[in-house]
Each structure stands twice: as C-alpha cells, then as structure tokens.
Short mmCIF file of C-alpha atoms and ligand atoms in Angstrom, two decimals:
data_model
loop_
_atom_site.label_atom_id
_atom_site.label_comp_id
_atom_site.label_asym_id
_atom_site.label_seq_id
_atom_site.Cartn_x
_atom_site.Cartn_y
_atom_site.Cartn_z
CA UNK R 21 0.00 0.00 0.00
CA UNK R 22 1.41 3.70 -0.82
CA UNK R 23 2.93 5.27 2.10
CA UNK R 24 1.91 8.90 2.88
CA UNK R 25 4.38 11.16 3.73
CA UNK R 26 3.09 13.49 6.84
CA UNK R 27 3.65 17.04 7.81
CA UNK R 28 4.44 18.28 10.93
CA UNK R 29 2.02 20.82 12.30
CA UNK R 30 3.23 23.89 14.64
CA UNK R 31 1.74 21.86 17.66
CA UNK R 32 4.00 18.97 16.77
CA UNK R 33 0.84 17.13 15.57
CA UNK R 34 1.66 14.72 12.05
CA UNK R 35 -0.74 15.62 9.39
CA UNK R 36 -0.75 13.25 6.30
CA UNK R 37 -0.13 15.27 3.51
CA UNK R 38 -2.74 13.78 0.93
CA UNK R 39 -5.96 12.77 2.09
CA UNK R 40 -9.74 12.50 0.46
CA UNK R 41 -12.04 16.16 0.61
CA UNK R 42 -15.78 15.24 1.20
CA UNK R 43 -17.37 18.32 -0.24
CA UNK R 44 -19.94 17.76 -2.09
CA UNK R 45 -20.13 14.06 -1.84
CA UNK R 46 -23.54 13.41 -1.22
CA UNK R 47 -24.60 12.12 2.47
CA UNK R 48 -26.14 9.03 0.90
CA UNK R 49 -22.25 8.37 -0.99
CA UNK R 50 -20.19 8.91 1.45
CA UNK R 51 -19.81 6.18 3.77
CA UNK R 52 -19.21 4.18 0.61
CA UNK R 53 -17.00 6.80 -0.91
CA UNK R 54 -15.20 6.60 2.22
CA UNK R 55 -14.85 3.30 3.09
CA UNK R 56 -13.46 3.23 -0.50
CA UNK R 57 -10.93 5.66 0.17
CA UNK R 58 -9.66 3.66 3.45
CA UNK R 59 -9.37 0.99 1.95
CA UNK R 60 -7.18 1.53 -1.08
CA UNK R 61 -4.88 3.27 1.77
CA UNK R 62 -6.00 7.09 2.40
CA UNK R 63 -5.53 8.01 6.16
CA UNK R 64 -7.07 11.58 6.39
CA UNK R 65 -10.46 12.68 5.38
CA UNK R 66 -11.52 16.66 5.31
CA UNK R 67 -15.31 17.03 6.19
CA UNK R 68 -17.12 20.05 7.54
CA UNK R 69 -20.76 20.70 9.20
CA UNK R 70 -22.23 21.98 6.43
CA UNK R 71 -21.72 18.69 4.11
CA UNK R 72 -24.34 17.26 5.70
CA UNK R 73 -21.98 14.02 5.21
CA UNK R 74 -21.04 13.44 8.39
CA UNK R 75 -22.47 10.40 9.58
CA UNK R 76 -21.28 8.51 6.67
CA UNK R 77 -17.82 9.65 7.25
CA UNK R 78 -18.13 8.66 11.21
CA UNK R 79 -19.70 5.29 9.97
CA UNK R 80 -17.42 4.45 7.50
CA UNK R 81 -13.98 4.97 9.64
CA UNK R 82 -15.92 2.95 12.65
CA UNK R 83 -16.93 0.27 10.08
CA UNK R 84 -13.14 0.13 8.30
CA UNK R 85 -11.76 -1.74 11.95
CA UNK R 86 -8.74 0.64 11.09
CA UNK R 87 -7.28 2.08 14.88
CA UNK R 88 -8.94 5.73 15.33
CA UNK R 89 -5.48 7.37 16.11
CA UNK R 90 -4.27 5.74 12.57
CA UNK R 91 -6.66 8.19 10.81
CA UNK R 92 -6.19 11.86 10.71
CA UNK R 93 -10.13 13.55 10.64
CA UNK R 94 -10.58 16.89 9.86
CA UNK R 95 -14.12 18.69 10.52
CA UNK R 96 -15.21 22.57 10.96
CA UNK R 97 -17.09 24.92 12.30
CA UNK R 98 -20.16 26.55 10.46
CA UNK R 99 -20.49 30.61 10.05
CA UNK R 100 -23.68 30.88 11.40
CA UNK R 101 -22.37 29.20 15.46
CA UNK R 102 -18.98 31.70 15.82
CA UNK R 103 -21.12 33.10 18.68
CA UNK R 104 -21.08 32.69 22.88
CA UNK R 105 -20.58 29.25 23.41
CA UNK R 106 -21.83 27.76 20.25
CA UNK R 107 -18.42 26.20 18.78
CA UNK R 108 -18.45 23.95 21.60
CA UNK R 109 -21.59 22.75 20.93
CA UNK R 110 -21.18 22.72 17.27
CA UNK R 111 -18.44 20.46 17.75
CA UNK R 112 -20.16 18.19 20.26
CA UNK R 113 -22.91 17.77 17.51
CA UNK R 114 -19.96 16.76 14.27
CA UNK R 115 -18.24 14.15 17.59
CA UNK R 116 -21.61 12.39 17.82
CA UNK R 117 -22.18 12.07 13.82
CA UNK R 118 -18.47 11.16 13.47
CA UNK R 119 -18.35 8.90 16.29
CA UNK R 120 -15.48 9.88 18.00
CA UNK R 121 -13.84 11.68 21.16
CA UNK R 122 -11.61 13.88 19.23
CA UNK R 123 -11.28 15.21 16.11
CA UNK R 124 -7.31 15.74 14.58
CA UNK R 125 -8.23 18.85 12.84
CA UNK R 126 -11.07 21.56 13.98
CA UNK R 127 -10.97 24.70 11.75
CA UNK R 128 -12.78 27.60 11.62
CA UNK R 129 -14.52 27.41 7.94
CA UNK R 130 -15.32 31.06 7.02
CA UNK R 131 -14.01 34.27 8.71
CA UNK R 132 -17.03 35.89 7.88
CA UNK R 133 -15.76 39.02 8.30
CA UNK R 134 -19.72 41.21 8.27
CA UNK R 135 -20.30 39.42 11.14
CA UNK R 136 -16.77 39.83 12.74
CA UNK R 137 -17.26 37.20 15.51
CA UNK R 138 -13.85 35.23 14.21
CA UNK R 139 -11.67 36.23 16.97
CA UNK R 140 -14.29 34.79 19.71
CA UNK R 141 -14.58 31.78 17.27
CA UNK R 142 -11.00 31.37 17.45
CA UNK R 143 -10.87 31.77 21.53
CA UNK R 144 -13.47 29.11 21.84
CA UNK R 145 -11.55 27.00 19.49
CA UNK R 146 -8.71 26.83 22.05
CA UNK R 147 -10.53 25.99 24.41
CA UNK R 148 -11.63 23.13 22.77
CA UNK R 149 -8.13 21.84 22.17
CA UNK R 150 -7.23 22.38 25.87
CA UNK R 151 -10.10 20.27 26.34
CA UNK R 152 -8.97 17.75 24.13
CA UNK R 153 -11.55 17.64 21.97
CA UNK R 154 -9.78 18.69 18.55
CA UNK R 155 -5.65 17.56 18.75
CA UNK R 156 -5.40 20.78 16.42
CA UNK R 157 -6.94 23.92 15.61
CA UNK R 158 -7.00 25.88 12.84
CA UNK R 159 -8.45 28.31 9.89
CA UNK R 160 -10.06 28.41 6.43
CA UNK R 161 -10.38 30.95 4.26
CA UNK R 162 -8.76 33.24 6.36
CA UNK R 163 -6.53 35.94 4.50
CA UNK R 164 -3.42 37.98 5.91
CA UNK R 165 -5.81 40.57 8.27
CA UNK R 166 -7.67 37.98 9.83
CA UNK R 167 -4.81 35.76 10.38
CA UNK R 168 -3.05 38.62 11.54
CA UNK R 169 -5.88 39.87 14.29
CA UNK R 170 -6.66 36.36 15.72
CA UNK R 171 -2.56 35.68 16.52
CA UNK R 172 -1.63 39.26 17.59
CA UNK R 173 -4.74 39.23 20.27
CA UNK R 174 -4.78 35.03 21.34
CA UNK R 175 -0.98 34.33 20.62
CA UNK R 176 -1.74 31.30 19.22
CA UNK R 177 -0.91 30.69 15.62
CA UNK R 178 -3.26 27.99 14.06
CA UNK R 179 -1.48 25.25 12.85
CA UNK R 180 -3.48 25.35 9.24
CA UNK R 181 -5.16 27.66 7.01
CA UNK R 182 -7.42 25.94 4.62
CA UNK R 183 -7.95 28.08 1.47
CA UNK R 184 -8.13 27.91 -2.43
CA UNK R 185 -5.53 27.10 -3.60
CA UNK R 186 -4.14 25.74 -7.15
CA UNK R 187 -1.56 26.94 -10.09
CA UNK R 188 -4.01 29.59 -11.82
CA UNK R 189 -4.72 30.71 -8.15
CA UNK R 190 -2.04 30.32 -5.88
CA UNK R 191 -2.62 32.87 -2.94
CA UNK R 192 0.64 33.89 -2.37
CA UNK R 193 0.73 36.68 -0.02
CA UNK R 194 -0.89 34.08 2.19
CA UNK R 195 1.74 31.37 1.60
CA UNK R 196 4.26 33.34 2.24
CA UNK R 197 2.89 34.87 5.17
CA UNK R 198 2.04 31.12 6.33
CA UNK R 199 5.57 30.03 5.71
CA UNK R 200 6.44 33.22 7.94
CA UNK R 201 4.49 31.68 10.74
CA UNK R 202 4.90 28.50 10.79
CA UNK R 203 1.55 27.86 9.55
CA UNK R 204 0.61 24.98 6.90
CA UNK R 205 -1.05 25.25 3.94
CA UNK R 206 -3.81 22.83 2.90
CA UNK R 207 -5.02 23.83 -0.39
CA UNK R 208 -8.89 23.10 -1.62
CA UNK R 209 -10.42 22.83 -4.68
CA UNK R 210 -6.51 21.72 -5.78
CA UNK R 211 -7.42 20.62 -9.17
CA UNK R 212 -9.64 23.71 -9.63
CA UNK R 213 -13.04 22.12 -9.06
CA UNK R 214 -12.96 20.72 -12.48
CA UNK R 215 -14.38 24.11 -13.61
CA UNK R 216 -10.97 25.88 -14.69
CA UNK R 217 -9.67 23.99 -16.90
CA UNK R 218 -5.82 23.33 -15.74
CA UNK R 219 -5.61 19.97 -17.17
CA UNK R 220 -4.80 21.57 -21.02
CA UNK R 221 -2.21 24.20 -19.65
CA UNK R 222 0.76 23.74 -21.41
CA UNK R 223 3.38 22.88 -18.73
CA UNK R 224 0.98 20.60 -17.17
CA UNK R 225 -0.16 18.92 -20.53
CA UNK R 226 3.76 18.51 -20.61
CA UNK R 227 4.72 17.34 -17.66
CA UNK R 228 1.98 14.91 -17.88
CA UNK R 229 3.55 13.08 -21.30
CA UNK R 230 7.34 13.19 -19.96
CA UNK R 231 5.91 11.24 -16.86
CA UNK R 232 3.31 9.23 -18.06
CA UNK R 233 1.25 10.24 -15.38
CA UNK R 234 -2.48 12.60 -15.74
CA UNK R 235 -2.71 15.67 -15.73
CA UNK R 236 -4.74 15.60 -12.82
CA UNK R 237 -1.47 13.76 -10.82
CA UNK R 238 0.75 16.31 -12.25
CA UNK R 239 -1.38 18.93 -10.65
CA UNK R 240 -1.34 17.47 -7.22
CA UNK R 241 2.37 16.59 -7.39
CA UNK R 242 3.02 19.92 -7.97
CA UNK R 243 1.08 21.03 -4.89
CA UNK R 244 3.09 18.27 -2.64
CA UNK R 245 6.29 19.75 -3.96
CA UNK R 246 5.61 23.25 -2.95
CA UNK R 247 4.51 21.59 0.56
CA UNK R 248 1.30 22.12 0.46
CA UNK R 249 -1.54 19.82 1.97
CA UNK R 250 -3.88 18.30 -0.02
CA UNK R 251 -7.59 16.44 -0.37
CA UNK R 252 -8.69 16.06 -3.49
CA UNK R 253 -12.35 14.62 -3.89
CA UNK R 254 -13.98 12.40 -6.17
CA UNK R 255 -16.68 9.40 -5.72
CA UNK R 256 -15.36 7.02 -8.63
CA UNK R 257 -12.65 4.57 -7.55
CA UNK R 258 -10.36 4.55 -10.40
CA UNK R 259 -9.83 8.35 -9.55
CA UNK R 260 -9.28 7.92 -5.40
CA UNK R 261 -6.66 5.25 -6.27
CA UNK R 262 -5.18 7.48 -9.15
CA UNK R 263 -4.86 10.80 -7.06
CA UNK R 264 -2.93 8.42 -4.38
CA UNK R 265 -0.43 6.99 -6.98
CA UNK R 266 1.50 10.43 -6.84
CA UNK R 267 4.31 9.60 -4.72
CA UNK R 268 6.19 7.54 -7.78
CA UNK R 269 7.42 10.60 -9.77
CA UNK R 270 9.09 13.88 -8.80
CA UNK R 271 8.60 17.09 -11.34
CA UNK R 272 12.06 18.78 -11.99
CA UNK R 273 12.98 22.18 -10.83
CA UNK R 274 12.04 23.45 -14.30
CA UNK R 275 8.62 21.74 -14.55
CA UNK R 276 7.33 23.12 -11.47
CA UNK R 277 8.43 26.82 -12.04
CA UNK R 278 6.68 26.90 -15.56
CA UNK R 279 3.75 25.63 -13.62
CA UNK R 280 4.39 28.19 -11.15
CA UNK R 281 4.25 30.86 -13.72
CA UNK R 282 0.61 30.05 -14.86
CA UNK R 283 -0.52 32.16 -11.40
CA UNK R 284 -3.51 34.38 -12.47
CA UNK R 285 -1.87 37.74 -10.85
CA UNK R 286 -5.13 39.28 -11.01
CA UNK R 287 -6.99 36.44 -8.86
CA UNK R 288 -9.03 35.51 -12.22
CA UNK R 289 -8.16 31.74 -11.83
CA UNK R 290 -10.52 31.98 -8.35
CA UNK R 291 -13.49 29.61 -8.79
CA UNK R 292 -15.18 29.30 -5.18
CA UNK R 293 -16.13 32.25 -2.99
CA UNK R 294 -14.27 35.45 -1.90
CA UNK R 295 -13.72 35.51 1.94
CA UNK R 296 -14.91 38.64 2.12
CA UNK R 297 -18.02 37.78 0.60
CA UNK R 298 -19.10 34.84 2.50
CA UNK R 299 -21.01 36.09 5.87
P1 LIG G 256 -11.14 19.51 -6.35
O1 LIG G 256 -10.20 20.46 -6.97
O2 LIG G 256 -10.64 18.39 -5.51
O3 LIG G 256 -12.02 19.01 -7.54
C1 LIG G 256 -12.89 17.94 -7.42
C2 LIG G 256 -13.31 17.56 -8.82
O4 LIG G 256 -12.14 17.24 -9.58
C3 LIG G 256 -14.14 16.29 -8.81
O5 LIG G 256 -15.51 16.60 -8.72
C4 LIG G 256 -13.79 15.66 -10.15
O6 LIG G 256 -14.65 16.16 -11.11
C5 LIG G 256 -12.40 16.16 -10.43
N1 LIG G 256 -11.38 15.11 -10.23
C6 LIG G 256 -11.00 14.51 -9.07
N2 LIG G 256 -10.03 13.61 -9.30
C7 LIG G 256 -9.76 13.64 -10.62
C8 LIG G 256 -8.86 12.96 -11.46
N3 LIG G 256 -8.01 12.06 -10.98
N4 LIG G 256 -8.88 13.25 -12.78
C9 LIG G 256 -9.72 14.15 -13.29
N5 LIG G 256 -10.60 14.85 -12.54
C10 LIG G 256 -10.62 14.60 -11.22
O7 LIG G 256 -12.18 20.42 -5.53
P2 LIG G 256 -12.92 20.32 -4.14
O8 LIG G 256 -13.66 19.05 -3.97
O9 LIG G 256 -13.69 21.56 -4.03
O10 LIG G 256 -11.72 20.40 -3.10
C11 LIG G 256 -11.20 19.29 -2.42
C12 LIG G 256 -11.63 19.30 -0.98
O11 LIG G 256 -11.31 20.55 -0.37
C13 LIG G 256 -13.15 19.19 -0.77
O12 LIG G 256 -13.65 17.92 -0.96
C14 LIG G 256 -13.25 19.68 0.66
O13 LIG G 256 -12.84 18.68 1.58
C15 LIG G 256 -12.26 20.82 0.65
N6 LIG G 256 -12.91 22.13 0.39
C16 LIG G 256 -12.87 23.07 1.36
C17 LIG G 256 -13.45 24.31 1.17
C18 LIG G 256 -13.40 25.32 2.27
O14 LIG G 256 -14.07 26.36 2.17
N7 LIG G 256 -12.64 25.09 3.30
C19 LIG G 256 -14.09 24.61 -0.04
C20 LIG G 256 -14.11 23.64 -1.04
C21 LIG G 256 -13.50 22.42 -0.82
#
C-alpha cells in the first residue's frame, strides 16, 4: 500500500499530507466513498458541518476496523455558530455524527468578516483543544488581516489555514505569510473544481507526457512539492486510487516553475467564494 508522507504541524501534531475532501459528496455516498478511500490506503479525510456528510464519514472509519489514532479527521465549524458558546456545541454535535472523542483537525470554515465574531470563534476554538476535543486547531479561508488579528490578540498561531488554492490561483501573499508563521497550507479545490480547466495548460499537458502520469497527478504533485496539503475529492474509484499513486514521480525544478508561472496575478483563476463575501 502507498505510504503517505506526513507534515508536521506547529503543535508537533503529524498531518498526512494527501488525504480524500468530502465536499460535495452526497450524504447518501459517502460512507461508501469513504470506506473506499480507506481501503485503497488514504488516512485523512476533510469534512465540515455543512456537508451534511457526516455520519457517513463517522460510519465508514468505525466500520473500516482501522485504529482511530491511525486516521487523521478533519471537521469545521459553520459561520452561522462563531457566537457565545456555540463552537463547543457545534463540535459536540460533528463528535456524535463522526463517532469519535476527538477530532485531529477543527478549523474555523469562514471568517465571515460582516459578522466579525472570528476572533471569539478562534478563543473558543482553544478551548476546545485544551479540552482535548480537537488535537489541532486551525483556519479556512482566512486571509493575511484575519490571520493577523486572531494571533496578535490570542498568541496562538493555528497550525493550518485551509484556502483555495491551485496553479491559476495560488494565494501567495498568504503562503508566504504562512511560511512566515509557521503555519501549513492545505489547499482546496486543488485541481480547480474541475471548472478551470488546468488539465490543457501547457506545462501541465507537458509534464503529464514526460511522466506518463495525468494531468490531474501532475497537478497534485506539484502542490506536494511546494509543501502544500492536499484532499482532493472524487466518488469514482479509479480516480481515489489514481490521485494516491502520486508519490512515484518527482517534477524537476524546471517543470514546477513553468507551472508556477501560470498564477492568475489578477486572482481571475478563483473559482469558489471570496472571503470577504461569505457572511
Ligand atoms: P477539487 O479540486 O478536488 O475538484 C474535485 C473535482 O475534480 C471532482 O468533482 C472531479 O470532477 C475532479 N477530479 C477529481 N479527481 C480527478 C482525477 N483524478 N482526474 C480528473 N478529474 C478529477 O475540488 P474540491 O472538492 O472543491 O476540493 C477538495 C476538498 O477541499 C473538498 O472535498 C473539501 O474537503 C475541501 N474544500 C474546502 C473548502 C473550504 O471552504 N474550506 C471549499 C471547497 C472544498
């Protein structure tokens, strides 16, 4: 079976650095999708609240027999329960539908900024570590000023940030304010959601025919190389045990910089939501 390499987290935590993203995978799929996914040898799985998917996740790892602390779970925390004491009970709720004590990962999904209740969100989220509830805490869509506010008033730098992320968008005031920090990177929508077409790009097209590997494994080899996490989702087979057989190639020095040049400077490769938009 492929070995994963992991990542260590600024809490010392080991995060494998490929798992499977469960966006979008409907509830009815998933514990298939995701028993699927353990058993051709992914360890981490990304879910969030608002999938709605969480039972099948919880049922799936519970069914798989596979040791809970060999499995690196990931959920998060909805915009509309950043207030008083609702992450707690948020959380509570995705522990009972994902059958478990702990979570590995809890992040924060949207900063929401109109609403501006982040920086409580964030308190409460410590909390819940220091309860041991989630091993780590961290962030999504967070960009520079909110990342900034939450560490210069709690001190404590989240050990992720969770944001779009892939070579026609490739965020890079926050990466390199992230690799500032300490902070990883775990990129979503890595192969552009299937709605920007990155699989025709010239270096990737390339890259793909020296290697004899997709397009679609060039893409998330290139995000490995620059160190960044990744998730990528499908529900067909062939593809979950394709987007794990990336660990058999490397991209040279000069593939991944042409890659890197195909950054949309003006943000035009975006395909999900603005941060600022989403309240
Ligand atoms: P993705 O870039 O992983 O794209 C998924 C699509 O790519 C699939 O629907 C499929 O059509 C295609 N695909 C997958 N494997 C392929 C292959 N081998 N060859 C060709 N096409 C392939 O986008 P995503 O699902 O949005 O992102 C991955 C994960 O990131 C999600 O499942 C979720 O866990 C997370 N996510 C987080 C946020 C957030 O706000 N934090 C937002 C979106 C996604």
């Amino acid at each position: 079976m492929t070995s994963i390499p992991t990542i260590q987290l600024n809490d010392g935590h080991d995060i494998p650095q490929l798992g499977y993203g469960v966006f979008r995978v409907p509830p009815a799929d998933t514990e298939r999708t995701v028993s699927e996914a353990l058993e051709v040898g992914y360890r981490h799985i990304d879910t969030a609240a608002i999938y709605g998917n969480e039972e099948g996740v919880g049922a799936a790892i519970e069914k798989s027999g596979i040791p809970r602390h060999e499995i690196f779970l990931t959920t998060k925390l909805w915009n509309d329960r950043h207030e008083g004491d609702e992450p707690r009970a948020a959380l509570g709720e995705s522990l009972e539908k994902l059958r478990t004590d702990f979570v590995d990962l809890y992040l924060i999904h949207w900063p929401t900024p109109a609403r501006d209740n982040y920086l409580h969100a964030w308190e409460k989220l410590i909390e819940l570590r220091d309860a041991t509830l989630a091993r780590s805490i961290g962030v999504s869509n967070f960009l520079v000023p909110h990342l900034e506010k939450i560490v210069a008033s709690t001190g404590v730098i989240p050990a992720v940030d969770q944001i779009e992320l892939h070579p026609a968008y490739q965020r890079r005031d926050i990466a390199e304010w992230a690799a500032a920090h300490g902070v990883a990177i775990e990129a979503w929508g890595p192969l552009g959601q299937g709605k920007y077409d990155l699989f025709s790009l010239e270096p990737v097209h390339a890259a793909s025919v020296a290697h004899g590997k997709t397009p679609a494994q060039v893409v998330l080899r290139w995000h490995l190389q620059k160190g960044f996490v990744v998730f990528p989702k499908s529900v067909r087979i062939e593809r979950l045990r394709k987007n794990l057989a990336v660990f058999d190639f490397t991209l040279s020095d000069a593939e991944i910089a042409a890659i890197d040049d195909l950054d949309s400077a003006d943000g035009s490769g975006r395909v999900g939501s603005h941060p600022d938009d989403v309240n």
